[in-house]
Short mmCIF file of C-alpha atoms in Angstrom, two decimals:
data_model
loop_
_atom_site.label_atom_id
_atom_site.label_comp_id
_atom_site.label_asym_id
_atom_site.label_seq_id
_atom_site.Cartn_x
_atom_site.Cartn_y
_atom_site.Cartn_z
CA UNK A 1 109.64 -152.69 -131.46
CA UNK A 2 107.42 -150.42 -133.23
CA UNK A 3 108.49 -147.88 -135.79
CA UNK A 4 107.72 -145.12 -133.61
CA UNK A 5 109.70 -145.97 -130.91
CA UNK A 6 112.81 -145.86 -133.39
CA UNK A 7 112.15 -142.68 -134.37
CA UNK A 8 111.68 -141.03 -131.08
CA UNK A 9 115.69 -142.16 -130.86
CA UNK A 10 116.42 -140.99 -134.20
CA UNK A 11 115.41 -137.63 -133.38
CA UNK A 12 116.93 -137.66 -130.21
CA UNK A 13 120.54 -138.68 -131.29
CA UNK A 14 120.19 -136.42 -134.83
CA UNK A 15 119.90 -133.24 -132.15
CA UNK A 16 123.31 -134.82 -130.75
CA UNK A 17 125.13 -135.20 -134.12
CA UNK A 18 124.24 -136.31 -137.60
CA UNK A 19 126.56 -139.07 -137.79
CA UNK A 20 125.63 -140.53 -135.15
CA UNK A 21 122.10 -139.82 -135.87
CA UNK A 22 122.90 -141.59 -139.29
CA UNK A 23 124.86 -144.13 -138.60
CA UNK A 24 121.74 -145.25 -136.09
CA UNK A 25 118.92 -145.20 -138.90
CA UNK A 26 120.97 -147.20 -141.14
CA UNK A 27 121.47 -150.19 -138.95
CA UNK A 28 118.32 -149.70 -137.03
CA UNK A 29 116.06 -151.64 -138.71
CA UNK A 30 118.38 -154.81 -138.81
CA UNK A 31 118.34 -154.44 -134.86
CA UNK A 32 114.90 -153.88 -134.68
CA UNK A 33 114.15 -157.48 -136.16
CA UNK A 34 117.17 -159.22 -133.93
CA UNK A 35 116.34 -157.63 -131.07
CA UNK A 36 112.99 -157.27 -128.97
CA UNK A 37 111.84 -154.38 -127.58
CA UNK A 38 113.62 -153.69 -124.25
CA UNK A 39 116.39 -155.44 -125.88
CA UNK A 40 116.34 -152.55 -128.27
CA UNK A 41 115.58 -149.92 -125.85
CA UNK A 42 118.66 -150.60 -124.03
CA UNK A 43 121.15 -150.98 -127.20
CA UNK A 44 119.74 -147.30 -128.28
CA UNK A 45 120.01 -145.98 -125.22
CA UNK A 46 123.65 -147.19 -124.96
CA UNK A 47 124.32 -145.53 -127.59
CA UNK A 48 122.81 -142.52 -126.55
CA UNK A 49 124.70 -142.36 -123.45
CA UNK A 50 128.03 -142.74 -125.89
CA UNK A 51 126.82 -139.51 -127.53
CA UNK A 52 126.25 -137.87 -124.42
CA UNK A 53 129.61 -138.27 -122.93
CA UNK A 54 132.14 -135.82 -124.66
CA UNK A 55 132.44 -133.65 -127.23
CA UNK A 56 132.80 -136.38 -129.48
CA UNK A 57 130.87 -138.92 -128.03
CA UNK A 58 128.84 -138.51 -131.23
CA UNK A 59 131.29 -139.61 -133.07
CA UNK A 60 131.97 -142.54 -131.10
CA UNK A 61 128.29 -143.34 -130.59
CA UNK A 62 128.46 -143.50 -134.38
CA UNK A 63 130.61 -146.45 -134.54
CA UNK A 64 129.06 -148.04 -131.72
CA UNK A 65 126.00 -148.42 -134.05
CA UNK A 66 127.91 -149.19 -137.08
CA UNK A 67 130.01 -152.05 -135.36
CA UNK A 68 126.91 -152.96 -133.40
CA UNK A 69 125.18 -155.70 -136.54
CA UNK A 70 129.04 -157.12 -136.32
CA UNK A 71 129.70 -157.41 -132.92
CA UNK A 72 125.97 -159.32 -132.00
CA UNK A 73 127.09 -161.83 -134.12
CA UNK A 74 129.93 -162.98 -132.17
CA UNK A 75 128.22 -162.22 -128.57
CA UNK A 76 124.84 -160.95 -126.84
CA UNK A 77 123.84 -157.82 -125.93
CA UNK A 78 124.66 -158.22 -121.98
CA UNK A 79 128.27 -158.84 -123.52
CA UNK A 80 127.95 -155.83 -125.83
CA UNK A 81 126.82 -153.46 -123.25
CA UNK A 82 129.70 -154.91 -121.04
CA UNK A 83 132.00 -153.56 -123.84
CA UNK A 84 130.60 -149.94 -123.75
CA UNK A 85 131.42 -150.23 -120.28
CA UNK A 86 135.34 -149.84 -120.82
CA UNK A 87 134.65 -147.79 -123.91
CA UNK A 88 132.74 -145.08 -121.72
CA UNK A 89 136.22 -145.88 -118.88
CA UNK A 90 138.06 -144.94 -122.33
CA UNK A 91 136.11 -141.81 -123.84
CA UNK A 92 137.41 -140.43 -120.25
CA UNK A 93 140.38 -140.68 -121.21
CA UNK A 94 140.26 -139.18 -124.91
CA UNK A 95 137.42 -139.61 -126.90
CA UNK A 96 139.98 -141.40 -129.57
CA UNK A 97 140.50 -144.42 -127.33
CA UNK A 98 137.09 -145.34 -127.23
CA UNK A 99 136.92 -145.31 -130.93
CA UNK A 100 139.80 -147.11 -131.01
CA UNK A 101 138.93 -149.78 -128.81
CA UNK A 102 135.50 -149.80 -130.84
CA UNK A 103 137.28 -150.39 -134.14
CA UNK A 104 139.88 -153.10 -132.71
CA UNK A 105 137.26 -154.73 -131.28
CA UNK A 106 135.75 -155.70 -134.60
CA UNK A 107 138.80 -156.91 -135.27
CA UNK A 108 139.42 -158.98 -132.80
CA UNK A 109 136.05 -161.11 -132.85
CA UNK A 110 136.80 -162.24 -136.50
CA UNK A 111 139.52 -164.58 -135.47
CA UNK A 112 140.22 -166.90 -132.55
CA UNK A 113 142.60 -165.92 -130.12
CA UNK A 114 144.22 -167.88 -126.80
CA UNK A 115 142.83 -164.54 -124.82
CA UNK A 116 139.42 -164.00 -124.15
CA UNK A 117 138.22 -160.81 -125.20
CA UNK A 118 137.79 -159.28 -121.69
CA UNK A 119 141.06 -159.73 -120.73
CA UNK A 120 142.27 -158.02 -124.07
CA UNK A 121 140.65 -155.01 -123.63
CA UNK A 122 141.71 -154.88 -120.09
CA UNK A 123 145.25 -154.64 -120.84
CA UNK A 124 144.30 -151.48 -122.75
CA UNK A 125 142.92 -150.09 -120.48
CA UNK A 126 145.70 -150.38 -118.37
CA UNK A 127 147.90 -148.77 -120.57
CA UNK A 128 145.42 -145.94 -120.24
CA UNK A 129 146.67 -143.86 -118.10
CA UNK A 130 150.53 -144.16 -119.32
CA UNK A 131 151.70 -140.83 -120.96
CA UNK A 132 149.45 -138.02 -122.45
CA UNK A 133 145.89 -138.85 -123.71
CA UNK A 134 146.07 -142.58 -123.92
CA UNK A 135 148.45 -142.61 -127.03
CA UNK A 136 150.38 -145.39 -125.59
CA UNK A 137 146.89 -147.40 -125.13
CA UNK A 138 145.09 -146.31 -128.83
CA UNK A 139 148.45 -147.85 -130.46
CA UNK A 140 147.68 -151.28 -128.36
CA UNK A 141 144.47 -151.42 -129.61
CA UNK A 142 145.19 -150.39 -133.32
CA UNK A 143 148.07 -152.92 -133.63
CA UNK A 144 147.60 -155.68 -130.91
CA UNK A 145 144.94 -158.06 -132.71
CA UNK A 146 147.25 -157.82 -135.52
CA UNK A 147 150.14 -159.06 -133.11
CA UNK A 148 147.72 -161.79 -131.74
CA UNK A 149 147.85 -162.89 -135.27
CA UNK A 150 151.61 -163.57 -134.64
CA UNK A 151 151.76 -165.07 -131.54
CA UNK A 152 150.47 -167.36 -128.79
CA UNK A 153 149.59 -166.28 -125.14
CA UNK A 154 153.19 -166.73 -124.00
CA UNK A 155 154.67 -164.03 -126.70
CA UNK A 156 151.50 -161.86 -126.42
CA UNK A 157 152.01 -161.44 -122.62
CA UNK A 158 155.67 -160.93 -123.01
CA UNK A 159 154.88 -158.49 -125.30
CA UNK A 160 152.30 -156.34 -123.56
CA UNK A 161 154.96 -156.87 -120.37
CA UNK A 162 158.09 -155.31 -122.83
CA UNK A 163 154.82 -152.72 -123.82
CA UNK A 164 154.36 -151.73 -119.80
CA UNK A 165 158.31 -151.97 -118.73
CA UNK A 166 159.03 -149.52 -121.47
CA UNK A 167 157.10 -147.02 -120.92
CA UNK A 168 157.93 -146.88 -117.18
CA UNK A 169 161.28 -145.35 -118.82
CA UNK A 170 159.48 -142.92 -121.46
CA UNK A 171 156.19 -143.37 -123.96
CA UNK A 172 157.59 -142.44 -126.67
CA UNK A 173 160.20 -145.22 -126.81
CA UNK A 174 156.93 -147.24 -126.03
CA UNK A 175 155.11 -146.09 -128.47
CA UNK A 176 157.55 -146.31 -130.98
CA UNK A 177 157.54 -150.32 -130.22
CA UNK A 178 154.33 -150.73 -130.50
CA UNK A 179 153.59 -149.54 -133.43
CA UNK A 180 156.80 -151.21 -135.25
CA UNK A 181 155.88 -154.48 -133.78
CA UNK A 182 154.41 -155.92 -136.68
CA UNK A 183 157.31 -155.16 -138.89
CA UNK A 184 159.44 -156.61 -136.19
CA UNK A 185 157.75 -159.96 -135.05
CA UNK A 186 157.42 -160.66 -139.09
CA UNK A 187 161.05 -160.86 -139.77
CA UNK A 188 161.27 -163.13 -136.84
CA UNK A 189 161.01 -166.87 -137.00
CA UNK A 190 157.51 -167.63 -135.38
CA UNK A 191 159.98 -170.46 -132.89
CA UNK A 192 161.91 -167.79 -132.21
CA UNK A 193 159.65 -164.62 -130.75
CA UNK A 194 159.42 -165.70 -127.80
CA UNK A 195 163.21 -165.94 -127.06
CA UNK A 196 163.58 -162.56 -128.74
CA UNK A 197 160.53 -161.08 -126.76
CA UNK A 198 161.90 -162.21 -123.35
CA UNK A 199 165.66 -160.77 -124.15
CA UNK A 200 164.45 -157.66 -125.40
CA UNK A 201 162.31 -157.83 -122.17
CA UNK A 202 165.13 -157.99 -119.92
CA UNK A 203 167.60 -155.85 -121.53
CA UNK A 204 164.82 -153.20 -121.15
CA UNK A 205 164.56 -153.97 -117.92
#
């Protein structure tokens, strides 16, 4: 990957924002030595098409190339590009839930978990649509790799169940759980949350 060929991108994401423009020349030329050439070509241009997207793809582009030296540590490109995937389903949704997904994403790779990462992000993105603007699905993915902290895949799935029966009956109630869950499943024996999960489950049921 020659130095030229970085800068044509440089250029062309500066004349989309200067974040995003910024955030790319910082980590470029850490990617540039990890990655060959149409290895790098297609990481750039995935970020590019992040910019392109809405109003503040830039924005999310940004942290696409921020998270990027992070994220290629944990899996390969085909994976990465995978993930920009369901950020780009996201950005459709509000621009704020693919950042959000972006940022709990780094999160999430940093510790082992019983769910693989696809299915994670999959059952924020089927919160997606819930409510106005994805609110209900940005709180899963600012709070739920905290709550995988908590739990094994039996709570965690009775969890995100509780997350989808409540907000069948309103979001706000949902989103109010979600984002005191932390609080909640800390003052509660770790033997116990999964009793507690399933009767809180039913009752809301």
């Amino acid at each position: 990957m020659t130095s030229d060929a970085a800068n044509v991108w440089d250029h062309r994401l500066e004349a989309i924002s200067h974040v995003c423009g910024n955030a790319f020349r910082v980590v470029a030329p850490h990617l540039r030595l990890l990655l060959d050439g149409p290895a790098f070509e297609r990481w750039a241009g995935q970020g590019f098409a992040l910019a392109q997207t809405t109003w503040r793809g830039g924005e999310c582009a940004a942290w696409y190339f921020r998270l990027s030296p992070q994220l290629l540590t944990h899996f390969n490109l085909d994976a990465l590009i995978e993930l920009m995937e369901s950020t780009l389903r996201a950005m459709q949704v509000s621009p704020q839930l693919g950042i959000e997904l972006l940022r709990a994403t780094a999160r999430f790779v940093e510790s082992h978990h019983p769910i693989s990462l696809h299915d994670w992000v999959a059952m924020g993105e089927h919160l997606a649509p819930v409510g106005r603007s994805g609110r209900l699905a940005e709180a899963y993915f600012e709070v739920s790799p905290e709550v995988l902290l908590l739990t094994g895949l039996s709570e965690f799935q009775e969890w995100t169940g509780l997350v989808q029966t409540l907000a069948t009956t309103t979001e706000v109630l949902a989103l109010e759980f979600v984002r005191q869950s932390l609080v909640r499943l800390e003052h509660i024996p770790p033997q116990a949350r999964l009793k507690a999960l399933r009767l809180a489950h039913t009752m809301a049921r």
